[in-house]
PDB file of C-alpha atoms in Angstrom:
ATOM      1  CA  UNK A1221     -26.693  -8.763 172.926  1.00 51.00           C
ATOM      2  CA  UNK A1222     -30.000  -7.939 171.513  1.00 57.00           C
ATOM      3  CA  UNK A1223     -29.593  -4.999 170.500  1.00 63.00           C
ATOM      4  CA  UNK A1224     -26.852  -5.892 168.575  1.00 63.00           C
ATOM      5  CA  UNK A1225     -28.681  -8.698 166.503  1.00 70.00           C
ATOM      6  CA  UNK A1226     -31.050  -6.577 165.175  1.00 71.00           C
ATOM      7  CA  UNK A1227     -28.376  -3.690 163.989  1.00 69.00           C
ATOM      8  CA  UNK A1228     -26.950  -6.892 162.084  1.00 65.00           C
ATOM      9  CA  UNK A1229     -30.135  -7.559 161.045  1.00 70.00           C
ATOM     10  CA  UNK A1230     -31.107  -4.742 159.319  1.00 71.00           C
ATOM     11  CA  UNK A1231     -27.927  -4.165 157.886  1.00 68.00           C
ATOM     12  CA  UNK A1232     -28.120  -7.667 156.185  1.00 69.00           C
ATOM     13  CA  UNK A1233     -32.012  -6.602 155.114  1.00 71.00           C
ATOM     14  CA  UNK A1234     -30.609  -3.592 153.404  1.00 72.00           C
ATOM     15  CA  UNK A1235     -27.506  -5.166 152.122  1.00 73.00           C
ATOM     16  CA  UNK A1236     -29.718  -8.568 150.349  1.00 76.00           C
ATOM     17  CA  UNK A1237     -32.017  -5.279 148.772  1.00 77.00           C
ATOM     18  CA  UNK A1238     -28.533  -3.754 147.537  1.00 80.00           C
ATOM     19  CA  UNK A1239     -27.130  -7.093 146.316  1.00 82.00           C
ATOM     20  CA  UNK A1240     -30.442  -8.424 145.121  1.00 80.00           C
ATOM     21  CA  UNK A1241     -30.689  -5.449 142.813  1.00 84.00           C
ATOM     22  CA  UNK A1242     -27.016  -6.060 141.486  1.00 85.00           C
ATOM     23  CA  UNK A1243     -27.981  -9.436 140.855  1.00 85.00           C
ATOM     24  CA  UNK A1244     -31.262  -8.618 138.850  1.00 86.00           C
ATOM     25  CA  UNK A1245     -28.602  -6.333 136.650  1.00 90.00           C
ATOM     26  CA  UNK A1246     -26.340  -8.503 135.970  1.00 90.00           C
ATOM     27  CA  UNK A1247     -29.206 -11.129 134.841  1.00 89.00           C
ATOM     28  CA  UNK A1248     -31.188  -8.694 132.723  1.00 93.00           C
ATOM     29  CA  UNK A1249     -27.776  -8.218 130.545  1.00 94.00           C
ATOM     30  CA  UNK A1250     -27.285 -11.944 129.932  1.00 94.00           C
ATOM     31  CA  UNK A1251     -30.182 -12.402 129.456  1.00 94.00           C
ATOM     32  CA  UNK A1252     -29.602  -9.728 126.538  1.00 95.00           C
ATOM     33  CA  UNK A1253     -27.199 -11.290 125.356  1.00 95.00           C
ATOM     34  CA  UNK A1254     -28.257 -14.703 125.167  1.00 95.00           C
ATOM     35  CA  UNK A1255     -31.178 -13.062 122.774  1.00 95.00           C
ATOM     36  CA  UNK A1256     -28.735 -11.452 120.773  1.00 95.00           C
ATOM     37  CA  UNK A1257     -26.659 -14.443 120.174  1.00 96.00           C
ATOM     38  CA  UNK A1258     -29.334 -16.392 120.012  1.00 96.00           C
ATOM     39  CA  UNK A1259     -30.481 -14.305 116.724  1.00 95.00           C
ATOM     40  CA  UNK A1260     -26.578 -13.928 115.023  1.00 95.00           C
ATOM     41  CA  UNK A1261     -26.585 -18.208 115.090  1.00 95.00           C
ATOM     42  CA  UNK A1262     -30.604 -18.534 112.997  1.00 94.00           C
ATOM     43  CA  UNK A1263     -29.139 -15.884 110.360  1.00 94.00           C
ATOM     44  CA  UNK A1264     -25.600 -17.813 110.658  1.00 94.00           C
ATOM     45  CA  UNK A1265     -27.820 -21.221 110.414  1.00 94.00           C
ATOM     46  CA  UNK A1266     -29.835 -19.540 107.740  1.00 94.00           C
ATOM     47  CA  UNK A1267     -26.635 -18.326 105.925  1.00 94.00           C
ATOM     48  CA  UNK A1268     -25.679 -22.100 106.025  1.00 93.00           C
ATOM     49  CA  UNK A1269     -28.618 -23.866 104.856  1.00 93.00           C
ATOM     50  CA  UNK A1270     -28.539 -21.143 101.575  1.00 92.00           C
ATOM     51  CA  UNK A1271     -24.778 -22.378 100.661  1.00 91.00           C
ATOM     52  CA  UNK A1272     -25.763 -25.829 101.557  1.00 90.00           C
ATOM     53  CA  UNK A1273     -28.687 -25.191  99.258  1.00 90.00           C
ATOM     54  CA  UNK A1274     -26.110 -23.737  96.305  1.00 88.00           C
ATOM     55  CA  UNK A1275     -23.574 -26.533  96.765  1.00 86.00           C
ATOM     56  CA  UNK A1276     -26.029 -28.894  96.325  1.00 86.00           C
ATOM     57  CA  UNK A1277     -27.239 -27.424  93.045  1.00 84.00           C
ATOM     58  CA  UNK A1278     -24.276 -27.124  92.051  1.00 76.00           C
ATOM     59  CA  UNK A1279     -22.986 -30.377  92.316  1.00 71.00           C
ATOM     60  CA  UNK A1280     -25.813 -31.813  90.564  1.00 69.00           C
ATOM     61  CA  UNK A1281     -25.688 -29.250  87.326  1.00 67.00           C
ATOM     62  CA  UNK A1282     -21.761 -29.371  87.226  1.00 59.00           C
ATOM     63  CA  UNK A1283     -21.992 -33.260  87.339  1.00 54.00           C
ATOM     64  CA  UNK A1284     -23.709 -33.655  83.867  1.00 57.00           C
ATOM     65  CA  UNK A1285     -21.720 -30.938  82.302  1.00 57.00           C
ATOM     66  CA  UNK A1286     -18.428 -32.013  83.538  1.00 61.00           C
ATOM     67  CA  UNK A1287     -16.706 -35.204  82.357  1.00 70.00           C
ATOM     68  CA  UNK A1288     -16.028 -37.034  85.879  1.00 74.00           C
ATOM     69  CA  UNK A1289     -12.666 -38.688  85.696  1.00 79.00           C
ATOM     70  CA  UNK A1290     -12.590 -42.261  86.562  1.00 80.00           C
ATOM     71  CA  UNK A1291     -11.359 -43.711  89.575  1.00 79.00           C
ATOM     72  CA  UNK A1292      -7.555 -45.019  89.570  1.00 79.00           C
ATOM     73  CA  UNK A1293      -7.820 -48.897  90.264  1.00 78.00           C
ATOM     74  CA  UNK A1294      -4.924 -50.387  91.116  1.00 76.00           C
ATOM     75  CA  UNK A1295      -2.724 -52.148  88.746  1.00 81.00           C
ATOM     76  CA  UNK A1296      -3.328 -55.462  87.825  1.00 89.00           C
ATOM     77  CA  UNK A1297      -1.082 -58.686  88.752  1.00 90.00           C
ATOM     78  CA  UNK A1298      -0.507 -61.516  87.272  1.00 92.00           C
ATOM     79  CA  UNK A1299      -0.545 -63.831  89.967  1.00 92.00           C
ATOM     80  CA  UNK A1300       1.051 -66.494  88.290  1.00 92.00           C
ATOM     81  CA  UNK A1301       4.358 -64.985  87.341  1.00 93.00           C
ATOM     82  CA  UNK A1302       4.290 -63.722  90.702  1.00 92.00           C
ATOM     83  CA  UNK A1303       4.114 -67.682  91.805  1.00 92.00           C
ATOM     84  CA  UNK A1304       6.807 -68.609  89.537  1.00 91.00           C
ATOM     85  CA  UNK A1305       9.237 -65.710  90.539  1.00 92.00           C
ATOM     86  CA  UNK A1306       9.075 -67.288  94.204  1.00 92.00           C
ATOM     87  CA  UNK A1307      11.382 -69.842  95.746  1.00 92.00           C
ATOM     88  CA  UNK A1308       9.989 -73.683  96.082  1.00 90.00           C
ATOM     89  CA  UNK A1309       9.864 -72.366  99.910  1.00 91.00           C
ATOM     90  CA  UNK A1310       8.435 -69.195 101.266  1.00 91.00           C
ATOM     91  CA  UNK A1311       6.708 -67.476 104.088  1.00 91.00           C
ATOM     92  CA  UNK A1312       4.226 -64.386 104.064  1.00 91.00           C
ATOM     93  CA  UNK A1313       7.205 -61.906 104.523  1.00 92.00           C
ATOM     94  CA  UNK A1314       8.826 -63.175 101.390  1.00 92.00           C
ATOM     95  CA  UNK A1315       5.817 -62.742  98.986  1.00 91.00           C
ATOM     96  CA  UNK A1316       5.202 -58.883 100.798  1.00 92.00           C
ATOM     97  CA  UNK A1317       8.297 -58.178  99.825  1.00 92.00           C
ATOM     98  CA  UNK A1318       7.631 -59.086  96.342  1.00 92.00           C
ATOM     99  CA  UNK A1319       8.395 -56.290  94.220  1.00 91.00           C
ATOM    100  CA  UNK A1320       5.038 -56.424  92.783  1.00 89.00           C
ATOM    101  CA  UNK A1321       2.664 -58.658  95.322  1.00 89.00           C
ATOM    102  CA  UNK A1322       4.414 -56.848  98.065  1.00 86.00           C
ATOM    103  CA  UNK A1323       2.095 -53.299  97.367  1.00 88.00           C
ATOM    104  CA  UNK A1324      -1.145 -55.342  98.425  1.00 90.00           C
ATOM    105  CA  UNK A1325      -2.126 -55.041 101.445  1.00 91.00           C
ATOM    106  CA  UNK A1326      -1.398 -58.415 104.294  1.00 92.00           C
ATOM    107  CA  UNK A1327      -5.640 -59.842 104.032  1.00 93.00           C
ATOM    108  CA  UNK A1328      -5.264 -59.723 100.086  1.00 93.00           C
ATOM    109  CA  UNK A1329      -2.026 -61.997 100.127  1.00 93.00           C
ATOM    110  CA  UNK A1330      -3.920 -64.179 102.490  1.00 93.00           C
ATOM    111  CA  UNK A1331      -6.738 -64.402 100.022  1.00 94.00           C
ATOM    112  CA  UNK A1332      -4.087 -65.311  96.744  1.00 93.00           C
ATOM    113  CA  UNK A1333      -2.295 -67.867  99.279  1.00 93.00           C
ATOM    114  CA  UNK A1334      -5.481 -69.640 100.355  1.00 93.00           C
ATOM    115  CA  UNK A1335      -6.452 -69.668  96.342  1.00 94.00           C
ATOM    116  CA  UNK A1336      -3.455 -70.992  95.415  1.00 93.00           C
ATOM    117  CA  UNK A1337      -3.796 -73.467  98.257  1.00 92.00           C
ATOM    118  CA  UNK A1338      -7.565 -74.503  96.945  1.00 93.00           C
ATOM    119  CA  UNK A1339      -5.914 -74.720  93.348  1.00 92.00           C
ATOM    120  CA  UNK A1340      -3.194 -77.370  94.515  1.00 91.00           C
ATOM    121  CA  UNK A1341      -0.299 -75.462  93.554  1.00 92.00           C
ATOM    122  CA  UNK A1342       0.197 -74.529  97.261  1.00 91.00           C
ATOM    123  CA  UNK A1343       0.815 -76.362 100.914  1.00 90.00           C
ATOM    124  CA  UNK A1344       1.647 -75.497 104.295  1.00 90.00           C
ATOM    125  CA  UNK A1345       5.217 -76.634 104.732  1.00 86.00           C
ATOM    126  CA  UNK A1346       6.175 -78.460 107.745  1.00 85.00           C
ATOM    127  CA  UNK A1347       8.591 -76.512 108.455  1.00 83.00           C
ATOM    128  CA  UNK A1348       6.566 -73.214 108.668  1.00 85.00           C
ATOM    129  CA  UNK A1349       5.652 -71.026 105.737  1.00 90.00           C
ATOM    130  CA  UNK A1350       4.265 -72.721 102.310  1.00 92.00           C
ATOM    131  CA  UNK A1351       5.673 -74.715  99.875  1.00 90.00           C
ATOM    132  CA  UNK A1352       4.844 -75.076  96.107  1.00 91.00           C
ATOM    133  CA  UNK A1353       3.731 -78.654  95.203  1.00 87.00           C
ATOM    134  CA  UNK A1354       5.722 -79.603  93.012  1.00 77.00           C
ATOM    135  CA  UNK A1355       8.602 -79.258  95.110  1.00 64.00           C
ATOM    136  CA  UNK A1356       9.931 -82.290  97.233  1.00 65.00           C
ATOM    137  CA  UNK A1357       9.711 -81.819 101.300  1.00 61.00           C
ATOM    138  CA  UNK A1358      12.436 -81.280 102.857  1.00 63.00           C
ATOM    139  CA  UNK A1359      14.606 -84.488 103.518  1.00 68.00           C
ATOM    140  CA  UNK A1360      15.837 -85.036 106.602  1.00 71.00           C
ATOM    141  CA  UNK A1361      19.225 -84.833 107.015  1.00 74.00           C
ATOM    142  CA  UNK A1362      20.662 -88.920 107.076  1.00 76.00           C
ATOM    143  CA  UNK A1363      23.499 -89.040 110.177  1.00 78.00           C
ATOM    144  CA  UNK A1364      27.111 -89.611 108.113  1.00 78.00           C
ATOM    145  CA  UNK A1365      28.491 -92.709 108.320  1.00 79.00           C
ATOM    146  CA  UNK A1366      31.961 -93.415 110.050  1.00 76.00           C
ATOM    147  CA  UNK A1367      34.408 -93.473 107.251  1.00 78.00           C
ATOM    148  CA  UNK A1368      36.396 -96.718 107.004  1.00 77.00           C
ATOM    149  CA  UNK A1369      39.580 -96.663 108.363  1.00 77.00           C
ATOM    150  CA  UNK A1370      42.220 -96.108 105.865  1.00 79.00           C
ATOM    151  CA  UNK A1371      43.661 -99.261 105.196  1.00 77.00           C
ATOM    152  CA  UNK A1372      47.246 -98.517 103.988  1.00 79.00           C
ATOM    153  CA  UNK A1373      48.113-100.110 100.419  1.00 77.00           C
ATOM    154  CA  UNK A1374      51.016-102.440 100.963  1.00 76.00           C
ATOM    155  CA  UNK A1375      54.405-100.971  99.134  1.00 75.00           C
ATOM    156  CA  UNK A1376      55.036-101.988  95.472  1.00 76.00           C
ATOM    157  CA  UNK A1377      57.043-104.838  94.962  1.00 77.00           C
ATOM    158  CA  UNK A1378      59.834-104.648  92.964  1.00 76.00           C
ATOM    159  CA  UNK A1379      59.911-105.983  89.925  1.00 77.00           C
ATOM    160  CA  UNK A1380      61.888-108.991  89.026  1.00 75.00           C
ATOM    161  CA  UNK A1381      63.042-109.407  85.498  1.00 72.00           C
ATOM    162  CA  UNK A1382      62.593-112.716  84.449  1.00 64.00           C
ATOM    163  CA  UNK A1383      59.669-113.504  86.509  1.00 57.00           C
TER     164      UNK A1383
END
């Protein structure tokens, strides 16, 4: 049983040497490569900062000798014909699908409602939604009254000459 342990044993010595020098290869070339790499990416970095460097000059030489062209703003509304074009009573959905309120976006309809609400031209309706002011609440429906019963006319007399 001995004996046999140490043939194992220096097998294993000679096979970590074997292995160990694999290893060491295998390592050296990475380690190659990593330094190679490692110099493509400062000229790549290098190559960048130089175009940065261009773009930058550039941007500032082309600005003052090009004409910049203005930003689009959005049209302007006239808010009130938009308030007169809508019902006596309407909801949030009803002005966004204005034809021409309805292309702003949900906070800036908030923002016209609660001005026209400051203004007095505006209030919450009871019923849900907003109502102008000058337009009368909603009357509650009065419960019918019974019609009278029919009373039947009496028939037409006949007329008597003479009488």
């Amino acid at each position: 049983m001995a004996r046999r342990s140490r043939i194992l044993a220096s097998l294993e010595g000679k096979l970590g040497a074997v292995i160990r020098r694999e290893v060491s290869k295998v390592l050296r070339r990475l380690k190659g490569q990593i330094g190679r790499r490692e110099r493509e990416l400062t000229a790549l970095k290098a190559e960048f900062a130089k175009g940065m460097d261009l773009l930058r000059k550039r941007l500032t030489t082309g600005a003052a000798a090009a004409r910049r062209r203005p930003r689009r703003r959005a049209r302007q509304i006239n808010w009130k014909k938009v308030f007169g074009s809508l019902p006596a009573r309407f909801t949030l959905k009803t002005l966004a699908g204005h034809p021409v309120a309805g292309t702003r976006p949900k906070p800036h309809l908030y923002a016209v409602l609660s001005r026209w609400k400051k203004e007095g031209v505006l209030a919450k309706d009871s019923a849900g939604g907003y109502r102008k002011v000058g337009a009368k609440p909603p009357r509650k429906r009065k419960a019918r009254r019974a019609r009278p019963a029919r009373v039947q006319k009496p028939a037409a007399r006949p007329e008597t000459p003479g009488a």
